[in-house]
Amino acid sequence: MSADGGSGGTDGGVGDGVDRTPSPSADVCVVGSGPAGALVAHRLADEGTNVVVLEAGPRFEFSERTAQQERHIRPGMEDPWEMGGPRDAYSTEGRHYPLNAARVKGVGGSTLHWQGMVMRLHERDFEMQTRYGVGTDWPIDYDDLQSYYADAERAFGVAGAMDNPYAPPREAPFPLPAFPPSYSDSLFAEACERLEIDMHSVPNARNSEPYDDRAPCLGYGTCKPVCPSGAKYTAESHVSKAEAAGARVIDRVPVQRLEHDEAGETIEAAVYATPDGTEHRQTAGQFVLACGGVENARLLLLSASEQHPDGLANSSGAVGRFFMDHLFAGAGGRLDEPTRQNHVGFNTSETHQFYDDTEPVEGLKLEFLNYAGPSPVIEALGADTWGDELVAQLSESYGTHVAVGGLVEQLPDAENRITLDPDRRDDHGNPVPHVEWSLGERTERAIRRANEIQHAILEELGASIEWTVGPESTGPAYHQMGTTRMGSDPGQSVVDADCRTHDLSNLWIVGSSVFPTGGAMNPTLTIAALSLRTADALSASLSDR
């Protein structure tokens, strides 16, 4: 079919009446509508820039959230965010990487189902090579992001408290008050005090009180993957604000490739497909990739040309390489008393006390989990008994569990990477992403250290330890980072300090794929801060024309 339109009507065969033909005079084309793309689109549109956003997945209506929640909690029901199938196919090598377990393609991206914890990186994370002789340094430091971190916290509506003695410097309090410690947090507190471990609150991107036309948290407990109340931030908020400012957002249009000018110096168009298979060319003056740590790299590789035979923006060979994630470490068991687990669907207490330790170098943060053990709702729905017998069964399985989780840093390794699978194709005939991923000895040592601390806490609490997630059984936190890393040396990186690609003057990349190192903090607040900073740099470049 024609790359300029073709058959199928303006909506691409969806039947919803939405015009999916290209915008005729876009200044900026953003690919992806997760937090990175939504924040960039809103900031630029709010300044009067003509912005079009291309989103691969659908627009999920908020009115359907309760139904999605019900699908989630009923045994055997499908993924509430419609992930899977040929569209989302992938392959993996080394340690198995379950890519589709925690990503969403749709307006709002993975914030549709994230847990919502938002911490700043520490100062050490920006200078790992200088401080410890490992990894690499960022081309920016904490001070360069500090004001943007504050902007991001206001954008999200972060609930937090100034009670973390290990946190990096702040210029102002959080926008919203922190959620109070849970009942099980209070049980941990006494044991941690005896062990001289400092507990403090968790910054959460969910409303502890009404904020930004969103309701306060109502305690549904299904935060991941569905918040029916809207208290948890999703990027849909800034998509709506971008649209109100004049941006156009087109859903169900996966970008197939980027096309450049004859010289190979600037991008001319993003070629996207509508559901009926029709291809269109969206032209613009500037292009922003914001489709995640895997898909950003994949799209650059899919766009290989005679001038860029190894993929766009890949003169360094770094596109797809240095793939990182955070590793989960945890331990749990039971107490001989009620713990009221699963009353809160998110973490309210954590500790960064061990984060900046230099041995091992990899950072780790510990989380006091509020959702250990089975959910009584899911247990009841899947039970074969009824009445008093079911109550007795639930009494045996629910309410006495405790657990301590944690995230552990993974340092960049060029052999951990995203490539194109030569044999497997998606629903448009493109090679699917191939994930090559493994853990190094240093990371495994950091996981074992986290387990030692977790066991000490549980033993001090008097819990019987029933399970441990250590190096052999660990899995990812689904924070895909590093595949289009930033740096000052074009021979070693993909984008510069402003997240503009070294090789193409009008191509920018935002999201965790630009992280040179990942620390052990959940990445979304840093994604947001970097995206706001990039939007300002892009805006300045538009003004200079």
Coordinates of C-alpha atoms in Angstrom, one line a residue:
M1 CA 0.0 0.0 0.0
S2 CA 1.0 3.6 -0.6
A3 CA 3.2 5.3 2.0
D4 CA 1.2 8.5 1.4
G5 CA -2.2 7.1 2.2
G6 CA -3.8 4.3 0.2
S7 CA -7.0 2.3 0.9
G8 CA -8.8 1.8 4.2
G9 CA -10.1 5.3 4.9
T10 CA -8.7 8.0 7.2
D11 CA -9.0 5.9 10.4
G12 CA -7.0 3.0 9.0
G13 CA -9.8 0.5 9.2
V14 CA -10.4 0.9 13.0
G15 CA -14.0 2.1 12.5
D16 CA -13.8 4.6 15.3
G17 CA -13.8 7.7 13.0
V18 CA -10.4 9.0 14.2
D19 CA -8.3 10.6 11.5
R20 CA -5.0 8.7 11.3
T21 CA -3.6 10.5 8.3
P22 CA -0.4 12.6 8.8
S23 CA -0.4 16.1 10.1
P24 CA 0.5 18.4 7.3
S25 CA 2.7 21.0 9.1
A26 CA 4.2 19.5 12.2
D27 CA 7.2 21.2 13.8
V28 CA 7.9 18.2 16.1
C29 CA 7.0 14.5 15.8
V30 CA 7.1 12.5 19.0
V31 CA 7.1 8.7 18.8
G32 CA 5.6 7.3 21.9
S33 CA 3.1 8.7 24.5
G34 CA 4.5 7.3 27.8
P35 CA 5.8 9.7 30.5
A36 CA 8.8 10.8 28.3
G37 CA 6.8 11.5 25.2
A38 CA 3.8 13.0 27.0
L39 CA 5.9 15.5 29.0
V40 CA 7.9 16.6 25.9
A41 CA 4.8 17.0 23.9
H42 CA 3.0 19.0 26.6
R43 CA 5.9 21.4 27.2
L44 CA 6.5 22.1 23.5
A45 CA 2.8 22.4 22.7
D46 CA 2.3 24.7 25.6
E47 CA 4.8 27.0 24.0
G48 CA 3.0 27.1 20.7
T49 CA 5.0 24.4 18.9
N50 CA 3.0 22.3 16.4
V51 CA 3.4 18.8 17.8
V52 CA 2.1 15.4 16.6
V53 CA 2.5 12.2 18.7
L54 CA 2.5 8.8 17.2
E55 CA 1.5 6.0 19.5
A56 CA 1.7 2.3 18.6
G57 CA -1.0 1.1 21.0
P58 CA -4.6 2.1 21.6
R59 CA -6.2 4.8 23.8
F60 CA -7.6 3.1 26.9
E61 CA -10.7 4.9 28.2
F62 CA -10.6 5.7 31.9
S63 CA -14.3 4.6 32.2
E64 CA -13.1 1.0 31.6
R65 CA -10.6 0.9 34.5
T66 CA -13.0 -0.9 36.9
A67 CA -13.7 -3.6 34.2
Q68 CA -9.9 -3.9 33.6
Q69 CA -9.4 -4.4 37.4
E70 CA -12.0 -7.1 37.4
R71 CA -10.3 -8.9 34.5
H72 CA -7.0 -8.7 36.5
I73 CA -8.3 -10.2 39.7
R74 CA -10.3 -13.0 38.1
P75 CA -8.2 -16.2 37.6
G76 CA -7.4 -17.1 34.0
M77 CA -8.4 -13.7 32.5
E78 CA -6.4 -11.9 29.9
D79 CA -3.9 -9.1 30.4
P80 CA -5.9 -6.0 31.1
W81 CA -3.6 -3.9 28.8
E82 CA -3.8 -6.3 25.8
M83 CA -0.1 -7.1 25.6
G84 CA 1.1 -10.2 23.7
G85 CA 0.7 -11.8 20.3
P86 CA 2.6 -11.1 17.0
R87 CA 2.6 -7.3 17.6
D88 CA 4.6 -7.7 20.8
A89 CA 6.7 -10.8 19.9
Y90 CA 10.3 -11.0 21.0
S91 CA 13.1 -13.5 21.6
T92 CA 15.6 -13.8 24.4
E93 CA 19.1 -15.3 25.0
G94 CA 21.1 -15.9 28.1
R95 CA 19.1 -15.4 31.3
H96 CA 15.5 -15.4 30.2
Y97 CA 14.1 -11.9 30.0
P98 CA 10.2 -11.8 30.1
L99 CA 9.9 -8.6 28.1
N100 CA 6.1 -8.4 27.9
A101 CA 5.5 -9.1 31.6
A102 CA 5.5 -5.4 32.5
R103 CA 5.2 -3.1 29.5
V104 CA 2.2 -1.5 27.9
K105 CA 1.7 -0.2 24.4
G106 CA -1.0 2.5 24.6
V107 CA -1.6 6.1 25.3
G108 CA 0.1 6.6 28.6
G109 CA 2.7 3.8 28.1
S110 CA 3.9 1.7 31.0
T111 CA 2.6 4.3 33.6
L112 CA -0.8 2.7 32.9
H113 CA 0.3 -0.2 35.1
W114 CA 3.4 0.9 37.0
Q115 CA 3.6 0.8 40.8
G116 CA 4.3 4.5 41.0
M117 CA 7.4 4.8 43.2
V118 CA 9.5 7.8 42.2
M119 CA 13.0 8.4 43.7
R120 CA 15.7 10.7 42.5
L121 CA 19.1 9.2 41.6
H122 CA 21.8 9.9 44.1
E123 CA 24.8 12.1 43.3
R124 CA 27.1 9.1 43.0
D125 CA 25.0 7.6 40.2
F126 CA 26.2 10.3 37.8
E127 CA 29.9 9.7 38.4
M128 CA 30.5 6.0 38.8
Q129 CA 33.7 5.9 36.9
T130 CA 35.2 8.9 38.7
R131 CA 34.2 7.6 42.2
Y132 CA 34.7 3.9 41.9
G133 CA 36.4 3.1 38.6
V134 CA 33.4 1.2 37.2
G135 CA 30.7 1.8 34.6
T136 CA 30.9 5.3 33.1
D137 CA 30.2 8.9 34.1
W138 CA 27.1 10.8 32.8
P139 CA 27.9 14.0 30.8
I140 CA 25.7 15.8 33.3
D141 CA 25.6 15.7 37.1
Y142 CA 22.9 15.8 39.8
D143 CA 23.0 19.6 40.0
D144 CA 22.0 19.8 36.3
L145 CA 18.9 17.8 37.0
Q146 CA 17.9 19.1 40.4
S147 CA 15.4 21.7 39.3
Y148 CA 14.0 19.4 36.7
Y149 CA 13.5 16.7 39.4
A150 CA 11.4 19.3 41.2
D151 CA 9.4 20.1 38.0
A152 CA 8.8 16.3 37.5
E153 CA 7.6 15.9 41.1
R154 CA 5.1 18.7 40.6
A155 CA 4.0 17.3 37.2
F156 CA 3.4 13.8 38.8
G157 CA 2.0 15.1 42.1
V158 CA 4.5 13.2 44.2
A159 CA 3.5 12.4 47.8
G160 CA 6.6 12.3 50.1
A161 CA 8.3 13.5 53.2
M162 CA 11.7 15.1 54.0
D163 CA 12.6 12.2 56.3
N164 CA 15.3 10.4 54.2
P165 CA 18.7 11.2 55.6
Y166 CA 20.4 9.5 52.7
A167 CA 18.6 11.3 49.9
P168 CA 20.4 13.8 47.6
P169 CA 19.8 17.5 48.2
R170 CA 16.4 19.0 47.7
E171 CA 15.3 22.6 47.1
A172 CA 11.7 22.3 48.3
P173 CA 9.3 19.9 50.0
F174 CA 7.2 17.4 48.0
P175 CA 4.0 18.6 46.4
L176 CA 1.9 16.3 48.5
P177 CA 2.2 14.8 52.1
A178 CA 3.6 11.3 52.3
F179 CA 1.3 8.3 52.9
P180 CA 1.6 7.2 56.5
P181 CA 3.5 4.0 57.3
S182 CA 1.4 0.9 57.0
Y183 CA 0.7 -1.5 59.9
S184 CA 3.3 -3.9 58.8
D185 CA 5.8 -1.0 58.5
S186 CA 5.3 -0.5 62.2
L187 CA 6.2 -4.1 62.9
F188 CA 9.4 -3.8 60.9
A189 CA 10.3 -0.5 62.7
E190 CA 11.1 -2.0 66.0
A191 CA 13.4 -4.7 64.5
C192 CA 15.1 -2.1 62.3
E193 CA 15.7 0.2 65.2
R194 CA 17.4 -2.6 67.1
L195 CA 19.6 -3.3 64.0
E196 CA 20.3 0.4 63.6
I197 CA 18.6 0.4 60.2
D198 CA 16.9 3.7 59.3
M199 CA 13.4 3.4 57.7
H200 CA 11.9 6.4 55.9
S201 CA 9.0 7.1 53.6
V202 CA 8.7 6.2 49.9
P203 CA 7.9 9.0 47.4
N204 CA 4.8 7.9 45.5
A205 CA 3.3 9.3 42.3
R206 CA -0.2 8.9 43.7
N207 CA -2.4 11.4 45.4
S208 CA -2.5 11.4 49.1
E209 CA -5.0 14.2 48.7
P210 CA -6.8 15.6 45.7
Y211 CA -4.3 17.0 43.2
D212 CA -4.4 18.1 39.5
D213 CA -8.1 17.1 39.1
R214 CA -7.4 13.6 40.3
A215 CA -8.9 11.9 43.3
P216 CA -7.0 10.8 46.3
C217 CA -6.0 7.1 46.8
L218 CA -9.0 5.0 47.8
G219 CA -7.0 1.9 48.7
Y220 CA -8.2 -0.5 46.0
G221 CA -4.8 -2.4 46.4
T222 CA -4.5 -3.2 42.7
C223 CA -2.1 -0.4 41.9
K224 CA -0.1 -2.7 39.7
P225 CA -1.6 -3.2 37.1
V226 CA -4.8 -1.1 37.4
C227 CA -5.7 1.9 39.5
P228 CA -9.5 2.4 39.1
S229 CA -9.7 5.7 41.0
G230 CA -7.2 7.6 39.0
A231 CA -5.2 8.6 42.1
K232 CA -2.0 7.1 40.6
Y233 CA -0.4 9.2 38.0
T234 CA -0.4 8.1 34.4
A235 CA 1.0 9.9 31.4
E236 CA -2.5 10.2 30.1
S237 CA -2.6 13.3 32.2
H238 CA 0.0 15.1 30.2
V239 CA -1.3 13.6 26.9
S240 CA -4.6 15.4 27.7
K241 CA -2.8 18.6 28.6
A242 CA -0.7 18.4 25.4
E243 CA -3.9 18.0 23.4
A244 CA -5.5 20.9 25.1
A245 CA -2.5 23.0 24.2
G246 CA -2.9 22.0 20.5
A247 CA -0.9 18.8 20.1
R248 CA -2.3 16.0 18.0
V249 CA -2.1 12.4 19.3
I250 CA -2.7 9.5 16.9
D251 CA -3.1 6.0 18.4
R252 CA -2.7 2.6 16.9
V253 CA 0.0 3.7 14.5
P254 CA 3.3 1.8 15.2
V255 CA 6.2 3.5 13.5
Q256 CA 8.0 1.1 11.1
R257 CA 11.1 3.1 10.3
L258 CA 12.6 6.6 10.2
E259 CA 13.7 8.0 6.8
H260 CA 16.4 10.6 6.4
D261 CA 17.5 13.1 3.7
E262 CA 19.8 12.2 0.9
A263 CA 22.9 13.2 2.8
G264 CA 21.9 11.1 5.8
E265 CA 22.2 14.1 8.2
T266 CA 18.6 14.8 9.2
I267 CA 15.4 12.8 9.6
E268 CA 12.7 13.7 7.1
A269 CA 9.8 11.4 8.1
A270 CA 8.5 8.7 10.5
V271 CA 6.8 6.0 8.5
Y272 CA 3.9 4.5 10.4
A273 CA 1.3 1.9 9.7
T274 CA -2.4 2.0 10.5
P275 CA -4.3 -1.2 11.6
D276 CA -5.3 -2.0 8.0
G277 CA -1.6 -2.1 7.0
T278 CA -1.6 1.3 5.2
E279 CA 1.7 3.2 5.6
H280 CA 1.9 6.9 6.0
R281 CA 4.9 9.4 6.2
Q282 CA 4.7 11.9 9.0
T283 CA 7.1 14.7 8.2
A284 CA 8.4 17.2 10.7
G285 CA 11.3 19.5 11.4
Q286 CA 12.4 17.7 14.6
F287 CA 11.8 14.1 15.8
V288 CA 11.8 12.7 19.3
L289 CA 12.0 9.0 20.1
A290 CA 10.2 8.2 23.3
C291 CA 9.1 4.5 23.0
G292 CA 11.1 2.8 25.7
G293 CA 14.5 1.2 26.3
V294 CA 13.9 -1.7 23.9
E295 CA 11.8 -0.1 21.1
N296 CA 13.9 3.1 20.9
A297 CA 16.9 0.9 20.0
R298 CA 14.9 -1.4 17.8
L299 CA 13.5 1.5 15.7
L300 CA 17.0 2.9 15.1
L301 CA 18.2 -0.6 14.0
L302 CA 15.1 -1.1 11.8
S303 CA 15.9 2.3 10.0
A304 CA 19.3 1.2 8.6
S305 CA 20.1 2.7 5.3
E306 CA 22.9 3.0 2.8
Q307 CA 24.3 6.0 4.7
H308 CA 23.7 4.3 8.1
P309 CA 24.2 0.6 7.4
D310 CA 24.3 -0.4 11.1
G311 CA 21.2 1.6 12.0
L312 CA 20.5 5.3 12.6
A313 CA 22.6 7.2 15.2
N314 CA 24.9 4.2 15.5
S315 CA 28.3 5.4 14.3
S316 CA 29.5 4.5 17.8
G317 CA 28.1 1.0 17.6
A318 CA 26.4 1.6 21.0
V319 CA 22.7 1.4 19.8
G320 CA 21.2 -1.6 21.6
R321 CA 24.2 -2.2 23.7
F322 CA 24.7 -1.6 27.5
F323 CA 21.2 -2.9 28.2
M324 CA 20.6 -2.7 32.0
D325 CA 17.8 -3.5 34.4
H326 CA 17.4 -3.5 38.2
L327 CA 17.4 -6.9 39.8
F328 CA 15.0 -8.0 42.5
A329 CA 16.3 -9.4 45.8
G330 CA 13.8 -10.4 48.5
A331 CA 13.0 -12.6 51.4
G332 CA 9.8 -13.3 53.3
G333 CA 8.0 -15.5 55.8
R334 CA 5.4 -15.5 58.5
L335 CA 4.8 -14.1 62.0
D336 CA 2.7 -15.6 64.8
E337 CA 0.5 -12.5 64.7
P338 CA -1.6 -10.5 62.2
T339 CA 0.4 -8.4 59.7
R340 CA -2.5 -6.9 57.7
Q341 CA -0.7 -7.6 54.4
N342 CA -2.4 -6.7 51.1
H343 CA -4.3 -3.8 52.8
V344 CA -2.0 -1.4 50.9
G345 CA -1.1 -2.0 47.2
F346 CA 2.1 0.0 47.3
N347 CA 5.2 0.5 49.5
T348 CA 5.1 3.1 52.2
S349 CA 8.6 2.6 53.8
E350 CA 12.0 1.8 52.5
T351 CA 15.7 2.4 53.3
H352 CA 18.5 3.9 51.3
Q353 CA 21.0 3.4 54.1
F354 CA 23.0 0.8 52.1
Y355 CA 22.8 2.6 48.7
D356 CA 26.0 4.6 48.8
D357 CA 28.2 1.9 50.3
T358 CA 31.3 1.3 48.2
E359 CA 31.6 -2.5 48.8
P360 CA 30.1 -3.8 46.7
V361 CA 29.9 -0.8 44.3
E362 CA 26.5 -1.7 43.0
G363 CA 23.9 0.2 44.8
L364 CA 20.9 -1.4 46.6
K365 CA 17.8 -0.1 48.2
L366 CA 15.5 -2.1 50.4
E367 CA 11.7 -1.9 50.5
F368 CA 9.3 -3.1 53.2
L369 CA 6.6 -4.8 51.2
N370 CA 2.9 -4.2 51.9
Y371 CA 1.7 -7.1 49.7
A372 CA 3.5 -10.2 50.8
G373 CA 1.5 -13.4 50.7
P374 CA -1.6 -14.2 48.7
S375 CA -4.4 -11.7 48.1
P376 CA -7.5 -12.8 49.8
V377 CA -9.7 -11.7 46.9
I378 CA -7.7 -13.7 44.4
E379 CA -7.5 -16.7 46.8
A380 CA -11.2 -16.6 47.2
L381 CA -12.0 -16.4 43.5
G382 CA -9.7 -19.3 42.8
A383 CA -10.9 -21.5 45.7
D384 CA -12.9 -24.8 45.3
T385 CA -14.7 -24.3 48.6
W386 CA -17.4 -22.0 49.9
G387 CA -18.9 -20.6 53.1
D388 CA -17.2 -21.5 56.5
E389 CA -14.8 -23.8 54.8
L390 CA -13.5 -21.0 52.6
V391 CA -13.2 -18.6 55.5
A392 CA -11.2 -21.2 57.4
Q393 CA -8.9 -21.7 54.3
L394 CA -8.4 -18.0 54.0
S395 CA -7.6 -17.7 57.7
E396 CA -4.8 -20.2 57.2
S397 CA -3.3 -18.6 54.1
Y398 CA -3.8 -14.8 54.7
G399 CA -2.7 -12.2 57.1
T400 CA 0.5 -13.4 58.8
H401 CA 3.0 -12.8 55.9
V402 CA 5.9 -10.3 55.9
A403 CA 8.6 -9.6 53.3
V404 CA 11.4 -7.3 52.5
G405 CA 12.2 -6.6 48.9
G406 CA 14.9 -4.6 47.2
L407 CA 16.4 -3.4 43.9
V408 CA 20.0 -4.0 43.0
E409 CA 22.0 -2.0 40.4
Q410 CA 23.3 -3.6 37.3
L411 CA 26.4 -2.0 35.7
P412 CA 26.5 -1.5 31.9
D413 CA 28.0 -4.3 29.9
A414 CA 28.3 -4.0 26.1
E415 CA 27.4 -7.7 25.7
N416 CA 24.0 -7.1 27.3
R417 CA 22.1 -5.8 24.3
I418 CA 19.1 -5.5 22.0
T419 CA 19.4 -6.7 18.5
L420 CA 17.0 -7.7 15.7
D421 CA 16.0 -11.3 15.5
P422 CA 17.0 -12.5 12.0
D423 CA 14.3 -15.3 11.9
R424 CA 11.2 -14.0 13.7
R425 CA 8.8 -11.2 12.5
D426 CA 6.1 -9.1 14.0
D427 CA 2.6 -8.5 12.6
H428 CA 4.1 -6.0 10.1
G429 CA 6.9 -8.2 8.9
N430 CA 9.7 -6.5 10.9
P431 CA 12.3 -8.4 12.9
V432 CA 11.3 -8.6 16.5
P433 CA 13.6 -7.4 19.3
H434 CA 16.1 -10.0 20.6
V435 CA 17.2 -9.5 24.2
E436 CA 20.7 -10.8 25.2
W437 CA 21.0 -10.5 28.9
S438 CA 23.0 -11.9 31.8
L439 CA 24.3 -11.0 35.2
G440 CA 27.8 -10.4 36.3
E441 CA 29.5 -11.6 39.5
R442 CA 29.4 -8.1 41.1
T443 CA 25.7 -7.9 40.6
E444 CA 25.2 -11.4 42.1
R445 CA 27.3 -10.4 45.1
A446 CA 25.2 -7.3 45.7
I447 CA 22.0 -9.5 45.6
R448 CA 23.5 -11.8 48.2
R449 CA 24.4 -8.9 50.4
A450 CA 20.8 -7.6 50.1
N451 CA 19.6 -11.1 51.1
E452 CA 21.8 -11.1 54.2
I453 CA 20.3 -7.8 55.4
Q454 CA 16.8 -9.0 54.6
H455 CA 17.3 -12.2 56.6
A456 CA 18.7 -10.3 59.5
I457 CA 15.7 -8.0 59.6
L458 CA 13.2 -10.9 59.4
E459 CA 15.1 -12.9 62.0
E460 CA 15.1 -9.9 64.4
L461 CA 11.4 -9.6 63.8
G462 CA 10.9 -13.2 64.8
A463 CA 9.6 -14.3 61.4
S464 CA 10.0 -17.8 60.1
I465 CA 11.7 -17.3 56.7
E466 CA 9.9 -19.3 54.0
W467 CA 11.4 -17.9 50.7
T468 CA 14.4 -16.0 49.4
V469 CA 14.9 -14.5 45.9
G470 CA 18.7 -14.6 45.5
P471 CA 21.1 -14.5 42.5
E472 CA 19.9 -17.9 41.1
S473 CA 16.2 -17.0 41.2
T474 CA 16.3 -13.2 40.7
G475 CA 14.4 -11.5 37.9
P476 CA 14.3 -8.0 36.4
A477 CA 12.3 -5.0 37.7
Y478 CA 11.4 -4.3 34.0
H479 CA 13.3 -1.0 34.0
Q480 CA 14.9 -1.2 30.5
M481 CA 17.9 1.2 30.4
G482 CA 21.0 2.1 28.6
T483 CA 20.5 1.1 24.9
T484 CA 21.0 4.6 23.5
R485 CA 23.3 6.0 26.2
M486 CA 24.2 9.6 26.5
G487 CA 27.8 10.8 26.6
S488 CA 30.2 13.6 25.5
D489 CA 32.2 11.3 23.2
P490 CA 30.4 10.5 19.9
G491 CA 32.5 7.4 19.6
Q492 CA 31.2 5.9 22.8
S493 CA 27.6 7.1 23.0
V494 CA 24.4 7.8 21.0
V495 CA 23.1 11.1 22.3
D496 CA 24.7 14.1 23.8
A497 CA 24.0 15.8 27.2
D498 CA 20.8 17.3 25.8
C499 CA 19.7 13.9 24.4
R500 CA 20.2 15.0 20.8
T501 CA 21.8 12.2 18.7
H502 CA 25.4 12.8 17.7
D503 CA 24.8 11.6 14.1
L504 CA 21.5 13.3 13.1
S505 CA 21.0 17.0 14.0
N506 CA 17.1 16.8 14.3
L507 CA 16.7 13.5 16.1
W508 CA 16.3 13.4 19.9
I509 CA 15.9 10.4 22.3
V510 CA 14.2 10.5 25.7
G511 CA 13.5 7.8 28.2
S512 CA 15.6 5.4 30.3
S513 CA 17.4 4.2 27.1
V514 CA 19.7 7.3 27.4
F515 CA 20.9 6.4 31.0
P516 CA 24.7 5.6 31.0
T517 CA 24.2 3.9 34.4
G518 CA 21.0 2.9 36.1
G519 CA 21.7 3.1 39.9
A520 CA 19.2 1.2 41.9
M521 CA 16.4 3.7 42.0
N522 CA 13.1 3.3 40.1
P523 CA 13.8 5.3 36.9
T524 CA 10.6 7.1 36.0
L525 CA 11.3 10.3 37.9
T526 CA 14.7 10.6 36.2
I527 CA 13.0 9.8 32.8
A528 CA 10.6 12.7 33.5
A529 CA 13.4 15.1 34.6
L530 CA 15.5 14.4 31.6
S531 CA 12.5 14.7 29.3
L532 CA 11.7 18.1 30.6
R533 CA 15.3 19.2 30.2
T534 CA 15.4 17.8 26.6
A535 CA 12.2 19.7 25.8
D536 CA 13.8 22.9 26.9
A537 CA 16.9 22.2 24.8
L538 CA 14.7 21.3 21.8
S539 CA 12.6 24.4 22.2
A540 CA 15.8 26.5 22.3
S541 CA 17.0 24.9 19.1
L542 CA 13.6 25.8 17.4
S543 CA 14.0 29.4 18.6
D544 CA 17.5 29.6 17.1
R545 CA 16.4 28.7 13.6

